[in-house]
Structure formats: C-alpha cells, structure tokens
PDB file of C-alpha atoms and ligand atoms in Angstrom:
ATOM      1  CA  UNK B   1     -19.240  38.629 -17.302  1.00 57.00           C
ATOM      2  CA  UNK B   2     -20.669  35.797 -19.621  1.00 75.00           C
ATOM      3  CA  UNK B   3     -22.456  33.036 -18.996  1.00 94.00           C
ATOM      4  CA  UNK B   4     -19.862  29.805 -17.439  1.00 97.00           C
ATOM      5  CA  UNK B   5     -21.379  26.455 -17.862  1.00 98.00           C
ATOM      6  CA  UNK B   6     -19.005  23.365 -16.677  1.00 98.00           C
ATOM      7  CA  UNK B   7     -19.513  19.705 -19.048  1.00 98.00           C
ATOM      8  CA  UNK B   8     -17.114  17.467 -16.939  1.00 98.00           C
ATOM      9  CA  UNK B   9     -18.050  16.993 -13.032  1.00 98.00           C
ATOM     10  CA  UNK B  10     -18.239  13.805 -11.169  1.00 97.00           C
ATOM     11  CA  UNK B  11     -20.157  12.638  -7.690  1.00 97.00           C
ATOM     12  CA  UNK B  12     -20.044   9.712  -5.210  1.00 96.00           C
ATOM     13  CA  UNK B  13     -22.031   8.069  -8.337  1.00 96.00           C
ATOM     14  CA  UNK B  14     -18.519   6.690  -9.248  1.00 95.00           C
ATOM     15  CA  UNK B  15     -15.669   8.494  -8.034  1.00 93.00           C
ATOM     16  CA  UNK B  16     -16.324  11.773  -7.403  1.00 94.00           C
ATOM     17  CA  UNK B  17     -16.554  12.787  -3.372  1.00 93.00           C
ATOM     18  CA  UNK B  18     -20.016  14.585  -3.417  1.00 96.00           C
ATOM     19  CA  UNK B  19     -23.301  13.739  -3.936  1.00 97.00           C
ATOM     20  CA  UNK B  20     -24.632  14.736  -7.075  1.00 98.00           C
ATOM     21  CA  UNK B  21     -27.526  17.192  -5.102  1.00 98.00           C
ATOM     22  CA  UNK B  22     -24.150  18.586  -3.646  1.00 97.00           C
ATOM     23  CA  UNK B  23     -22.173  19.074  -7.180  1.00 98.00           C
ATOM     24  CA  UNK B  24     -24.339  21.182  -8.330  1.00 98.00           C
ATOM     25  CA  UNK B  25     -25.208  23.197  -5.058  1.00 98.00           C
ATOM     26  CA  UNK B  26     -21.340  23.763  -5.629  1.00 97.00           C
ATOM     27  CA  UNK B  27     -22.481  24.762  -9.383  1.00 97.00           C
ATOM     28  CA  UNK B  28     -24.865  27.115  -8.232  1.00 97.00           C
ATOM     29  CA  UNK B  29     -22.301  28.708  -5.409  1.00 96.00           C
ATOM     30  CA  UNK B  30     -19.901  29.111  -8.511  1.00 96.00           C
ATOM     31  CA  UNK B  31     -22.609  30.962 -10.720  1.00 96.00           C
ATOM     32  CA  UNK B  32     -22.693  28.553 -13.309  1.00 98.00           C
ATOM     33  CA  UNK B  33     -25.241  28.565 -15.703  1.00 98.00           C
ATOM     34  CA  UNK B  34     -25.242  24.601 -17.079  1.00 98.00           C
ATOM     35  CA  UNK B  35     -23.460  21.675 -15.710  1.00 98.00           C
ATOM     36  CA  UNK B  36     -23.397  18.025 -16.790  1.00 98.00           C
ATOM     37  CA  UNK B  37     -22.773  15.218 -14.537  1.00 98.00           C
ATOM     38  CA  UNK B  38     -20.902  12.933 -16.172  1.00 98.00           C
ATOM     39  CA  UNK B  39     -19.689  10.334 -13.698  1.00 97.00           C
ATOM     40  CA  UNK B  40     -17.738   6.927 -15.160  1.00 96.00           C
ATOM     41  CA  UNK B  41     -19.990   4.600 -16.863  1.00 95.00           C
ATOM     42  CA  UNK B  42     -22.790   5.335 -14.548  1.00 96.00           C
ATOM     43  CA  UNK B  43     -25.710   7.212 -15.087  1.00 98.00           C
ATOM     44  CA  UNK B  44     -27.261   7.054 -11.260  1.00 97.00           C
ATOM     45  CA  UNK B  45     -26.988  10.011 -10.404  1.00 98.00           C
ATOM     46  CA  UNK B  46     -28.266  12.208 -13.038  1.00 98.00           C
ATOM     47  CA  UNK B  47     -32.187  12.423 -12.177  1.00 98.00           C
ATOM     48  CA  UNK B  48     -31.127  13.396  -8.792  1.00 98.00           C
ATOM     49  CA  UNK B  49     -28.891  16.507 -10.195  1.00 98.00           C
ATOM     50  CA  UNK B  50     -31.579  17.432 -12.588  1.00 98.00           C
ATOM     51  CA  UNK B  51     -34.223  17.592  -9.814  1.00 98.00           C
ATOM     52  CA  UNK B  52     -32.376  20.185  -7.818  1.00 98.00           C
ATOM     53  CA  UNK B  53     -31.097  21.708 -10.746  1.00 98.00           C
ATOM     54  CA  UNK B  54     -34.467  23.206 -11.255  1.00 98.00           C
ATOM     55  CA  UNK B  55     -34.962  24.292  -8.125  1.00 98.00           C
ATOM     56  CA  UNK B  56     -31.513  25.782  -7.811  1.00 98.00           C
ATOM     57  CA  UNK B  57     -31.600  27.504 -11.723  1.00 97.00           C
ATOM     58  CA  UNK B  58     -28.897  25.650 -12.751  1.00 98.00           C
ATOM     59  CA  UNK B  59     -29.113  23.287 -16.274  1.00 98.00           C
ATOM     60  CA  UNK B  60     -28.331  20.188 -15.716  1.00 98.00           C
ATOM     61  CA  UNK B  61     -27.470  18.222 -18.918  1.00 98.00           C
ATOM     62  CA  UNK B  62     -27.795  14.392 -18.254  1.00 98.00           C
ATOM     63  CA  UNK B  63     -24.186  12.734 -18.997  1.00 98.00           C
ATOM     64  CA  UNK B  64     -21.328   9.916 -18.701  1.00 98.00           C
ATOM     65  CA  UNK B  65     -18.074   9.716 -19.297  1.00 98.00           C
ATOM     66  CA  UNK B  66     -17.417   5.753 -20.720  1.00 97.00           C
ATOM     67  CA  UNK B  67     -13.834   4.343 -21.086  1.00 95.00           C
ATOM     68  CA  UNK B  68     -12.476   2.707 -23.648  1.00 96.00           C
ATOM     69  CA  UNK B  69      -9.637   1.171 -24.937  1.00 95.00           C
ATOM     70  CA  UNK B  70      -8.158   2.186 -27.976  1.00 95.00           C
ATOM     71  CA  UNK B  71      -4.542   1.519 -29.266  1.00 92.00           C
ATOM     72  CA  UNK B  72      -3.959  -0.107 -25.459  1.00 88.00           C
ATOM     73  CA  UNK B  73      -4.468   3.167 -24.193  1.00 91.00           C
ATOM     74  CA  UNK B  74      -7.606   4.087 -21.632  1.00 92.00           C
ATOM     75  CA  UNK B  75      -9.296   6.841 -23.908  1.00 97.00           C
ATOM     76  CA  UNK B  76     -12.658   8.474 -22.043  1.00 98.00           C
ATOM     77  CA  UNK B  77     -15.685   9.789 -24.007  1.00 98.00           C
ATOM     78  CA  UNK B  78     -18.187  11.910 -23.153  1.00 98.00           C
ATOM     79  CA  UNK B  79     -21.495  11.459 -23.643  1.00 98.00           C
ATOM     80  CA  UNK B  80     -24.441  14.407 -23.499  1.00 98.00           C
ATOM     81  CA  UNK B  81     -27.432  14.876 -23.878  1.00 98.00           C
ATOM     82  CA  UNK B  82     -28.358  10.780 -23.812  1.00 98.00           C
ATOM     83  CA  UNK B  83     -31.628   9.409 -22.809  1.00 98.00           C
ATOM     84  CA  UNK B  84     -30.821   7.999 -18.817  1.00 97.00           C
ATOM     85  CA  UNK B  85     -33.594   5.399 -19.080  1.00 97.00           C
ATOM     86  CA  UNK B  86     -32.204   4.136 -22.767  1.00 98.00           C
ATOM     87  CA  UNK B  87     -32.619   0.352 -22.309  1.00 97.00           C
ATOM     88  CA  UNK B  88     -29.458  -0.519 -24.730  1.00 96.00           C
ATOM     89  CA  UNK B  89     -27.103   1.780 -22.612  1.00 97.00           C
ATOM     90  CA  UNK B  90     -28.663   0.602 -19.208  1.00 97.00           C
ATOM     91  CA  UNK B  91     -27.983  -2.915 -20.434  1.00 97.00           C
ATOM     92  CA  UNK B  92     -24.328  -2.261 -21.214  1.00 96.00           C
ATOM     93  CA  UNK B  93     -23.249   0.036 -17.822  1.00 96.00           C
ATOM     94  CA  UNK B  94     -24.626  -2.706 -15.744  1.00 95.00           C
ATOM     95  CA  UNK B  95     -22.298  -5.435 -17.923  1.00 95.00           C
ATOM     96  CA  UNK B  96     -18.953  -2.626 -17.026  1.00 93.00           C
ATOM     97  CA  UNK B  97     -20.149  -1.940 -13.348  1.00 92.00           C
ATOM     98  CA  UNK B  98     -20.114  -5.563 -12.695  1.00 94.00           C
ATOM     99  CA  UNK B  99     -16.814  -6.033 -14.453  1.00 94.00           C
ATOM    100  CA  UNK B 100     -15.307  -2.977 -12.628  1.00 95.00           C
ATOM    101  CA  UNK B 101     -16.572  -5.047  -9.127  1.00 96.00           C
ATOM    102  CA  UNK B 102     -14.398  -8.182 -10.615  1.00 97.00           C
ATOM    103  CA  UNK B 103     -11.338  -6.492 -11.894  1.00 97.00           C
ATOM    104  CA  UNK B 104     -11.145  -4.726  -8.146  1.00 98.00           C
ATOM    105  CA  UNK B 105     -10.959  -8.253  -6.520  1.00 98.00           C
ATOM    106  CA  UNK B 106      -8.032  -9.422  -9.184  1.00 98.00           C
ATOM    107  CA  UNK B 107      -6.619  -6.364  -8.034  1.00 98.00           C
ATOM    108  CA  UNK B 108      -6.658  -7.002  -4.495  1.00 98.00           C
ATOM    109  CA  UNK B 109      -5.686 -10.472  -5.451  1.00 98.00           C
ATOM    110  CA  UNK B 110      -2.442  -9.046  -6.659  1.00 98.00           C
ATOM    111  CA  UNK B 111      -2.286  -6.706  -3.862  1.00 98.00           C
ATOM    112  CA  UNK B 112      -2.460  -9.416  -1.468  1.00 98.00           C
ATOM    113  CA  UNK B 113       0.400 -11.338  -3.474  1.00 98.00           C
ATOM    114  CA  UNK B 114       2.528  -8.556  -2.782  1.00 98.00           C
ATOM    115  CA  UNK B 115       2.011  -8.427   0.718  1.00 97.00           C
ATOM    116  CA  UNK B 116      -0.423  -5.959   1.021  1.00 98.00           C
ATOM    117  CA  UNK B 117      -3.463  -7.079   3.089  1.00 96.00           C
ATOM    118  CA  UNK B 118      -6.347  -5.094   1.919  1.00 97.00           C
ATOM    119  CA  UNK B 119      -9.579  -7.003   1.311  1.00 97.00           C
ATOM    120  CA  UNK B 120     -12.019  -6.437  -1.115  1.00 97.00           C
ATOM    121  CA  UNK B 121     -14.793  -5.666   1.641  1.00 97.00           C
ATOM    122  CA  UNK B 122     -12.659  -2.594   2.441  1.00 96.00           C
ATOM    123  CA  UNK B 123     -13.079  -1.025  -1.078  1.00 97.00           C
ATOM    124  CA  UNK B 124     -16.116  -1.848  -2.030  1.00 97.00           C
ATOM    125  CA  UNK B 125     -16.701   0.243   1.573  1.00 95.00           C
ATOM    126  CA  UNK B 126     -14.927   3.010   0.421  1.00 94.00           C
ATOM    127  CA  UNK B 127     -17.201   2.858  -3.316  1.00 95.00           C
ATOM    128  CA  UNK B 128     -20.823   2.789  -1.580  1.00 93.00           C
ATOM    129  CA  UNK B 129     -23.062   3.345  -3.896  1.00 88.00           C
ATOM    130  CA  UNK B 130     -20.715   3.986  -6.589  1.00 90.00           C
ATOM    131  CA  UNK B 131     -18.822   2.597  -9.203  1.00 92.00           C
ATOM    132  CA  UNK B 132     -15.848   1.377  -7.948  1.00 96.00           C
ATOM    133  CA  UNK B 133     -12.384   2.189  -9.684  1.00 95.00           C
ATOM    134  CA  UNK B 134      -9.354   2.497  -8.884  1.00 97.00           C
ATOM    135  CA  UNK B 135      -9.144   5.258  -6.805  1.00 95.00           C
ATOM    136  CA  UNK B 136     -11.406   3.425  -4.265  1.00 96.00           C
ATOM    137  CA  UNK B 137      -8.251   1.405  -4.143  1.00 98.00           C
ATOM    138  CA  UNK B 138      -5.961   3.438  -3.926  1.00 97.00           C
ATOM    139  CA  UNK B 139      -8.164   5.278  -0.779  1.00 95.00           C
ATOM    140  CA  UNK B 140      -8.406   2.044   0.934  1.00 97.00           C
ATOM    141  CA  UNK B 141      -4.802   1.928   0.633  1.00 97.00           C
ATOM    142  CA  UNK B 142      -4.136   5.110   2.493  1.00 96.00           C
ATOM    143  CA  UNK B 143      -6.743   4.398   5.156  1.00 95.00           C
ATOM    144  CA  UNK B 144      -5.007   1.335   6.047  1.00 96.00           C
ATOM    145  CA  UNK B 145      -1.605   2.655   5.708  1.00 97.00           C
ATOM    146  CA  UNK B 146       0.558   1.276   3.294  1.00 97.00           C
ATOM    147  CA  UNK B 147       0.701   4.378   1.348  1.00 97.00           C
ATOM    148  CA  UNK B 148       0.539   7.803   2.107  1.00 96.00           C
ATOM    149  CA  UNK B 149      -0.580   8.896  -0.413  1.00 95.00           C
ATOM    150  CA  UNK B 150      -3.671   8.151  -3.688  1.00 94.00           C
ATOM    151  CA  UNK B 151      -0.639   9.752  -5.729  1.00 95.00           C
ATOM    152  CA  UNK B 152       1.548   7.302  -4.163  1.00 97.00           C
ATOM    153  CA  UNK B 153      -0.884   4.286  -4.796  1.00 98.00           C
ATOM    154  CA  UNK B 154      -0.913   4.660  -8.061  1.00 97.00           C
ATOM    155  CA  UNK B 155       2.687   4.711  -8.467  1.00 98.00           C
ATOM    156  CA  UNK B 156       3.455   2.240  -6.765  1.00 98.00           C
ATOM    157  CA  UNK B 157       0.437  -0.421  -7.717  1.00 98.00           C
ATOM    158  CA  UNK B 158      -2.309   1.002  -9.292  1.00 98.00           C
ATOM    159  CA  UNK B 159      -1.058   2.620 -12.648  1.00 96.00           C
ATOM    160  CA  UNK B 160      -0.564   1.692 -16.148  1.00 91.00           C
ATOM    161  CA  UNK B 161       2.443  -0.948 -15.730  1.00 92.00           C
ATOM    162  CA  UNK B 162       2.222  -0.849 -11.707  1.00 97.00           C
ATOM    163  CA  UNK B 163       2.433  -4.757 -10.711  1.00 98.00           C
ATOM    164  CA  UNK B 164      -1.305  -4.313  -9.359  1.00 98.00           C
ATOM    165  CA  UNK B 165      -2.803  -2.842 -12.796  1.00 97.00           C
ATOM    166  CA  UNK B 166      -5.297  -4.985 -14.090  1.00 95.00           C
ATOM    167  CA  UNK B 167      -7.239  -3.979 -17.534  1.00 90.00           C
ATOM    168  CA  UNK B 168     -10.822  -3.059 -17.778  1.00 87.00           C
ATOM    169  CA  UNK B 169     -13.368  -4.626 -20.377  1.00 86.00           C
ATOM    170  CA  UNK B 170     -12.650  -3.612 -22.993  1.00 88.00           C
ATOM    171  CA  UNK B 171     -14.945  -1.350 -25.239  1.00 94.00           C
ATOM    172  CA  UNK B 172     -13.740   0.077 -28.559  1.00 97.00           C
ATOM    173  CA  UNK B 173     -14.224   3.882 -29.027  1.00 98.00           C
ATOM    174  CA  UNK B 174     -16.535   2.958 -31.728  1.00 98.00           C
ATOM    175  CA  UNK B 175     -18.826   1.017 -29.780  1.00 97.00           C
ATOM    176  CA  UNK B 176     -19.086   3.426 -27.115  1.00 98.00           C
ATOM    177  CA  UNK B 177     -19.788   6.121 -30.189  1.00 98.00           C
ATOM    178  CA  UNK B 178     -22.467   3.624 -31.393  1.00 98.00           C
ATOM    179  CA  UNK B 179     -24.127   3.376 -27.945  1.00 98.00           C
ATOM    180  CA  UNK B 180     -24.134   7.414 -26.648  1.00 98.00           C
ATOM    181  CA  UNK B 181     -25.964   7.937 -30.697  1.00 98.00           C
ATOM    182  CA  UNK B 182     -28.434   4.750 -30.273  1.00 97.00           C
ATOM    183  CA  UNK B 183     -29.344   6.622 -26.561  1.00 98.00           C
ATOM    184  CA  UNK B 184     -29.966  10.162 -28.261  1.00 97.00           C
ATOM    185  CA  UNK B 185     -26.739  11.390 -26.992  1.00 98.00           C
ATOM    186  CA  UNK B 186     -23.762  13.240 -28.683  1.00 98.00           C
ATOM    187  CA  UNK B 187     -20.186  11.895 -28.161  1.00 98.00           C
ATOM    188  CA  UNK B 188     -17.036  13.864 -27.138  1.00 98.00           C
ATOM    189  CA  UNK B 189     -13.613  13.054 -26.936  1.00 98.00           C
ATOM    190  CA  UNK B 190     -12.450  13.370 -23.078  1.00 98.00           C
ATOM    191  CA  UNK B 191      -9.382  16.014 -22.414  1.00 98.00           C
ATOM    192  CA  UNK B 192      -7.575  15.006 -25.289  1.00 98.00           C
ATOM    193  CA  UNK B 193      -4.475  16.677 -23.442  1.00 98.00           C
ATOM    194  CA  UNK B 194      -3.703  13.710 -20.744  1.00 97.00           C
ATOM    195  CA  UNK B 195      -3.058  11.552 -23.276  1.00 97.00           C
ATOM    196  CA  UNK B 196       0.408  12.383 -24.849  1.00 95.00           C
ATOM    197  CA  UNK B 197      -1.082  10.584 -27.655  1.00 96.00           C
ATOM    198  CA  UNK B 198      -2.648  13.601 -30.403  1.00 97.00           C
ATOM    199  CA  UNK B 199      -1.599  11.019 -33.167  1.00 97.00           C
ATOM    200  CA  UNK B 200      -4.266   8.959 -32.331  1.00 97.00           C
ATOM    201  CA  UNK B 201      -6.662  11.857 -32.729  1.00 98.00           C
ATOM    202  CA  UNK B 202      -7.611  11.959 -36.212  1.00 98.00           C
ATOM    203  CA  UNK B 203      -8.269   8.073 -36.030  1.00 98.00           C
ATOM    204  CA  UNK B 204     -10.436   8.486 -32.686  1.00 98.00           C
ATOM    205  CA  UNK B 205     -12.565  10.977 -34.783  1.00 98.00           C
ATOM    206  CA  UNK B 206     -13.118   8.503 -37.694  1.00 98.00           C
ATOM    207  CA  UNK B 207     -14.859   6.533 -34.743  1.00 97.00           C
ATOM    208  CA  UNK B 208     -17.540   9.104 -35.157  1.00 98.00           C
ATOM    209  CA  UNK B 209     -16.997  11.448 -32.664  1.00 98.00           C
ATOM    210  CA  UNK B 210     -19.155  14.701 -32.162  1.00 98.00           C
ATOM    211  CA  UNK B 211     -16.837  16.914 -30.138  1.00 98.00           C
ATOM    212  CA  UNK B 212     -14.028  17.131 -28.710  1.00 98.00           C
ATOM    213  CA  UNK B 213     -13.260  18.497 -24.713  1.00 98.00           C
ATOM    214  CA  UNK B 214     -11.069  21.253 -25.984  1.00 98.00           C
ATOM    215  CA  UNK B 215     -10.786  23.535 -22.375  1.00 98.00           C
ATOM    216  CA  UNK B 216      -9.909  20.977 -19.018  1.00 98.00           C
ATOM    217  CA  UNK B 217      -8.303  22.146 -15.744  1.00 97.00           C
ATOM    218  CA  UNK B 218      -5.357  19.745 -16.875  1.00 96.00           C
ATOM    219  CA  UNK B 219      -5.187  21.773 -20.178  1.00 98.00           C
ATOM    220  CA  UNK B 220      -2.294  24.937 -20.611  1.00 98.00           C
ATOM    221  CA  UNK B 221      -3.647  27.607 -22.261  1.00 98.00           C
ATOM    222  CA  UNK B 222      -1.753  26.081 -25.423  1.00 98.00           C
ATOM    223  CA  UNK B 223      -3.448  22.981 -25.464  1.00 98.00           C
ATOM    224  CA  UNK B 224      -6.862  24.761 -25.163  1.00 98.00           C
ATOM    225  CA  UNK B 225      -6.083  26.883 -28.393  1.00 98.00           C
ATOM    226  CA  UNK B 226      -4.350  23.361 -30.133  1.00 98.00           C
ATOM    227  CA  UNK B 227      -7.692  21.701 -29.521  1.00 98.00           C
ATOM    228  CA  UNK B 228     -10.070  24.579 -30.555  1.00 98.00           C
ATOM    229  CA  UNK B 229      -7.873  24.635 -33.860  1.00 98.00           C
ATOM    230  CA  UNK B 230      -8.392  21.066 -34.071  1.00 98.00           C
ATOM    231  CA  UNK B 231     -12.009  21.017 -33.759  1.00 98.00           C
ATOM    232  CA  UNK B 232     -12.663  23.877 -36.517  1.00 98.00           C
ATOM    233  CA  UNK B 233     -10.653  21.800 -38.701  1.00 98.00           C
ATOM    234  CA  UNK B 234     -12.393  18.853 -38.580  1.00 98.00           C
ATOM    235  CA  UNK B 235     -15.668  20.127 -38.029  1.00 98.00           C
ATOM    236  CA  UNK B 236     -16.224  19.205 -34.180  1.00 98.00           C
ATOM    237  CA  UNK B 237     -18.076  20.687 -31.640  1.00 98.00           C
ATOM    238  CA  UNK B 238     -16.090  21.904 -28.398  1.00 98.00           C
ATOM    239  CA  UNK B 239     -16.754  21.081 -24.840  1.00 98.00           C
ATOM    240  CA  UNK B 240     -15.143  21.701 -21.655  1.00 98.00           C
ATOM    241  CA  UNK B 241     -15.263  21.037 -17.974  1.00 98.00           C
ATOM    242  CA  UNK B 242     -13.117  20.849 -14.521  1.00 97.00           C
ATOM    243  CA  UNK B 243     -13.198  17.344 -14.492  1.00 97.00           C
ATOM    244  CA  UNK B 244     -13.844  17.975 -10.720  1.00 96.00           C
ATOM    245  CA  UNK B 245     -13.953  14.562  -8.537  1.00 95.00           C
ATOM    246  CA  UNK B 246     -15.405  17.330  -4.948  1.00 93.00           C
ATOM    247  CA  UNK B 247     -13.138  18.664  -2.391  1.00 83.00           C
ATOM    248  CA  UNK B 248     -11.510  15.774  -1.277  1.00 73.00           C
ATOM    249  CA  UNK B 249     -10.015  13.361  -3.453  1.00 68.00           C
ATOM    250  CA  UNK B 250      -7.187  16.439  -4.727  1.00 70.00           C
ATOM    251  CA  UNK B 251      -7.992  19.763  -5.689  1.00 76.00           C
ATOM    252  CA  UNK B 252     -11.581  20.687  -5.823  1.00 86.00           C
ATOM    253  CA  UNK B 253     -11.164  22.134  -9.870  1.00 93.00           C
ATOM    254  CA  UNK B 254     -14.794  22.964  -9.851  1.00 95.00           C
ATOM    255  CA  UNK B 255     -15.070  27.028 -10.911  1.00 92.00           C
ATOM    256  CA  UNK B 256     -11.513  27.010 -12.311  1.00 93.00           C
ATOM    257  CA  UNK B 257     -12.019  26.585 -16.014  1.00 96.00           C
ATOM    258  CA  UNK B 258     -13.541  28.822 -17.907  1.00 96.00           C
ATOM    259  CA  UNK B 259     -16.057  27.671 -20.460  1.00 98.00           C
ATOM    260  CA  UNK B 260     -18.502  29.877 -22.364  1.00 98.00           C
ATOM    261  CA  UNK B 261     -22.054  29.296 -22.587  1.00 98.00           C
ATOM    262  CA  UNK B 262     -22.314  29.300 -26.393  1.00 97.00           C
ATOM    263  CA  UNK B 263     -20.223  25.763 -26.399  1.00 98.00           C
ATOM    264  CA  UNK B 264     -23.259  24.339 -25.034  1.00 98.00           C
ATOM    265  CA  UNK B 265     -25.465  26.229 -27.496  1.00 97.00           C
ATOM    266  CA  UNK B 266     -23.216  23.845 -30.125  1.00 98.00           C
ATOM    267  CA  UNK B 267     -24.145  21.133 -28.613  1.00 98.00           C
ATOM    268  CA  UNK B 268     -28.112  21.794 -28.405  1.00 97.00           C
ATOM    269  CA  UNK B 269     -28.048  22.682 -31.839  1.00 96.00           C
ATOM    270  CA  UNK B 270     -26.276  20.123 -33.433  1.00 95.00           C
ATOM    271  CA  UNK B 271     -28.550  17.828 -31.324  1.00 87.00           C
ATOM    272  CA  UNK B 272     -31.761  19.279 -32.916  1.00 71.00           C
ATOM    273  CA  UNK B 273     -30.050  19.093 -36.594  1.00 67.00           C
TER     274      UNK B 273
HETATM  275  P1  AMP L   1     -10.306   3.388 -13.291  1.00 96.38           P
HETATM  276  O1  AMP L   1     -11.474   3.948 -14.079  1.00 96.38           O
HETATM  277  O2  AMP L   1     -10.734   2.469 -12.203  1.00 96.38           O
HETATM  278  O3  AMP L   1      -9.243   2.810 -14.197  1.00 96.38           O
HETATM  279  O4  AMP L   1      -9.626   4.649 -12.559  1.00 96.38           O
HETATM  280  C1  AMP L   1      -9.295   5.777 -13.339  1.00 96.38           C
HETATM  281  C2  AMP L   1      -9.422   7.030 -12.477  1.00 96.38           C
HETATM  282  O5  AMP L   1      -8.354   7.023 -11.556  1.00 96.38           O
HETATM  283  C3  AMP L   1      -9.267   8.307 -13.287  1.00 96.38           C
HETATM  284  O6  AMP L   1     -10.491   8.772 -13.789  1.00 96.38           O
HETATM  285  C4  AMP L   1      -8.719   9.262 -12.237  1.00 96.38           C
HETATM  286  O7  AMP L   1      -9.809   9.813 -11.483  1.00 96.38           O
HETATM  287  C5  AMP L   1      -7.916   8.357 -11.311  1.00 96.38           C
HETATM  288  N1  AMP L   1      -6.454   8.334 -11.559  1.00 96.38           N
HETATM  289  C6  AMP L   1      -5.792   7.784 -12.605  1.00 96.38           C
HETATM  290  N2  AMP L   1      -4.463   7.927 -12.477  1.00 96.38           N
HETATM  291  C7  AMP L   1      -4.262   8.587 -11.299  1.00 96.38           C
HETATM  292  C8  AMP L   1      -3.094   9.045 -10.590  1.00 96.38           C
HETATM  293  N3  AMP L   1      -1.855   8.835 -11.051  1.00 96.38           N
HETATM  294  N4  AMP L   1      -3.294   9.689  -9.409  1.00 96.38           N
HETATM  295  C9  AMP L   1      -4.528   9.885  -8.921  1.00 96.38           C
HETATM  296  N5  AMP L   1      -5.670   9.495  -9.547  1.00 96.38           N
HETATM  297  C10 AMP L   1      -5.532   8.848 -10.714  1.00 96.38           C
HETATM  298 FE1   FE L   2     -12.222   9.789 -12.235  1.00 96.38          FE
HETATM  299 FE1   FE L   3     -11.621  11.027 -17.655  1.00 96.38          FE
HETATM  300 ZN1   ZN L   4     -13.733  12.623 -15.660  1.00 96.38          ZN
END
C-alpha cells in the first residue's frame, strides 16, 4: 500500500473536537505518514502536534486554513509550510480571533432578538481555548435546547442568509495569499467542491495561489479528477485532506480520503524552488 498523508485536519484550536496531541495520535492509529493541522485562522496548536509528531513518526506540517471573502462568498485557503512564530501573520490572526469573539456577540445579539436566550458566556464556554465560530453557536444551541440539531442551527440561524448570520472581517484572497508567502508558506485553495462556484476559480488563482485541495471527503470521485485536471492545466500543485473536525461534531472523516504521499513531495519541492 503507499504512503497516505492527510493536509486538512482541525483540533479544539478552533473548531475541531480533539486536541491537537490527540489528532494526530488518531493520524498515527490510521497509518498516516504526514498530516497538517490546519485549524481556522489559528496557529496554536501546531508546536504541540509537531512535538508528538516526532515521537509518534508521524510528519507534521505546520498549517492554517484562513477565510476570506471573495465575490461575497466565504472562500478558505490553506496555508503550509508557514513559519508559526512569523510576526506579520501573528499580528493579523490575533486582529480575526478578536473579530470572530465580536461577531459571536452580534450574533447572540440577534439570537436574543429572536427569542432565543443564549448568552455569549455560554459559547465562548463551549470555544475554550479556541477560536470561536459558528459552530460553537450552533453547539450552545443544542445544549440548551432550542435546536436539535448543529445541522438544524445552521438552518435555521446560523447560515448564509439565516436571520442570525453575521459576516466576518473581511480579508481578500489576495491578502491572505500575500500573508501565507511573507510567512514562508505556500497557499492552497480549500475544497474547491463546496463552493458551487468553479467560475470563480480561474480568478481565485490570479490571486496567486500555489495549489489547489483537489481530493476532500466532500469531493465525488468526479470532482477529484475535475480538480486534478484543473491543477495540471494551470500549473498548481494538489493537496488533499478529510477536513476532519474529531469524532464528535459529525462524522469523524479522518482515514477516509485517500491522498498519496508524492502530493506532499509537490509541495516540499516547490517550497525549496
Ligand atoms: P465560521 O468560520 O464561524 O463562519 O464557521 C464556519 C464553519 O462552520 C465551517 O468551517 C464548518 O465547520 C461549519 N459549518 C458551516 N456550515 C455548516 C452547516 N450547514 N452545518 C454544520 N456545520 C457547518
Ligand atoms: Fe470548520
Ligand atoms: Fe474550510
Ligand atoms: Zn477545514
């Protein structure tokens, strides 16, 4: 069998539901060679993976996934390989966690104007230590019981034209290009596939993207070979990953994808180039 690596896993460092020592314990009970944490606009957790990634003989690649806004959709990129303690990058996912705490309370605000008596206390409970998003919301939301389900949160509140959506900052594609290159790192287009937008695509890779994350557990086996085709043509590397958020918030993805070692190779090289 070859080598498996996985490029897309997140921890309690933002919304994932294990720690990042116990995503890649979970790597290493999988067999995979290489991971990458790569946890929303938060880099926390990384030194921690990478420290029992030794011990354990698994690769850990240091990572993030930011989000942007392009074309008033939420577009994620993926960043690899960056430098963790890069001042510029620090600088800017302090500026988005401390928006992310102030676009939770407007959303409780509009939660609570609906009738729905959650406090902000209660989800920045269920966050911790991590970045808190909406699914922190949408958690808090079950606990208490006026869902019964996160699926069900979003639908009725939380998503994209739900009366308790609120906007994130906003950070062009671009910029978020500009910041994984100025921290070392190389920058991939997130599972292209959950967009329903590939006319966008050629656009987002004028922005200066790297690679694109051609193989995702929410890809069919047609969109895999659409977005390998895509990246030969226009010269990008290919990534992939689970996109797993642990075994808790829906279904643990983590060992279902199948991603070959070389794609990492890709990456290393055009990193030393
Ligand atoms: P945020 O970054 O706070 O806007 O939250 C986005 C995250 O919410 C995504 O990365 C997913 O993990 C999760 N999410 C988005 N839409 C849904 C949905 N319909 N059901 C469950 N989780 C969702
Ligand atoms: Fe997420
Ligand atoms: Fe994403
Ligand atoms: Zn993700």
């Amino acid at each position: 069998m070859t080598d498996r690596i996985d490029l897309h896993l997140h921890s309690t460092c933002s919304d994932g539901t294990s720690r990042p020592e116990a995503v890649v314990q979970k790597a290493c009970v999988h067999g995979l060679k290489a991971i990458s944490l790569t946890d929303h606009d938060c880099v926390d957790g990384v030194p921690a993976a990478m420290e029992i990634g030794k011990t354990l003989g698994v690769e850990v690649i240091p990572g993030t996934e930011l989000s942007t806004t392009f074309d008033g959709k939420d577009i994620h990129i993926l960043a690899y390989f960056i430098d963790c303690a890069h001042p510029g990058l620090l600088r800017y996912l302090q500026l988005f966690q401390d928006e992310r705490e102030r676009r939770a309370e407007r959303i409780v605000n509009r939660l609570n104007q609906l009738g729905v008596g959650l406090t902000i206390e209660a989800v920045m409970a269920r966050a911790g230590d991590g970045v808190v998003g909406r699914p922190h919301i949408a958690d808090a939301l079950v606990e208490e019981g006026y869902v019964f389900s996160v699926s069900e949160a979003f639908q009725k509140y939380l998503g994209y034209n739900r009366p308790a959506y609120e906007k994130k900052y906003i950070l062009l594609p671009e910029e978020a290009v500009r910041l994984i290159h100025e921290a070392g790192g190389l920058a991939c287009l997130a599972h292209p596939g959950i967009y329903n937008r590939d006319d966008l695509l050629p656009a987002l890779v004028a922005c200066g993207l790297d690679g694109i994350e051609a193989i995702h557990s929410k890809h069919t086996p047609e969109q895999i070979r659409r977005y390998e085709e895509f990246a030969d043509l226009y010269g990008l590397l290919k990534t992939g990953g689970s996109d797993c958020h642990g075994s808790v918030r829906g279904e643990p993805t983590m060992g279902t994808v199948d991603v070959p070692y070389t794609f990492l190779e890709g990456l290393r090289g055009a990193r030393q180039s």
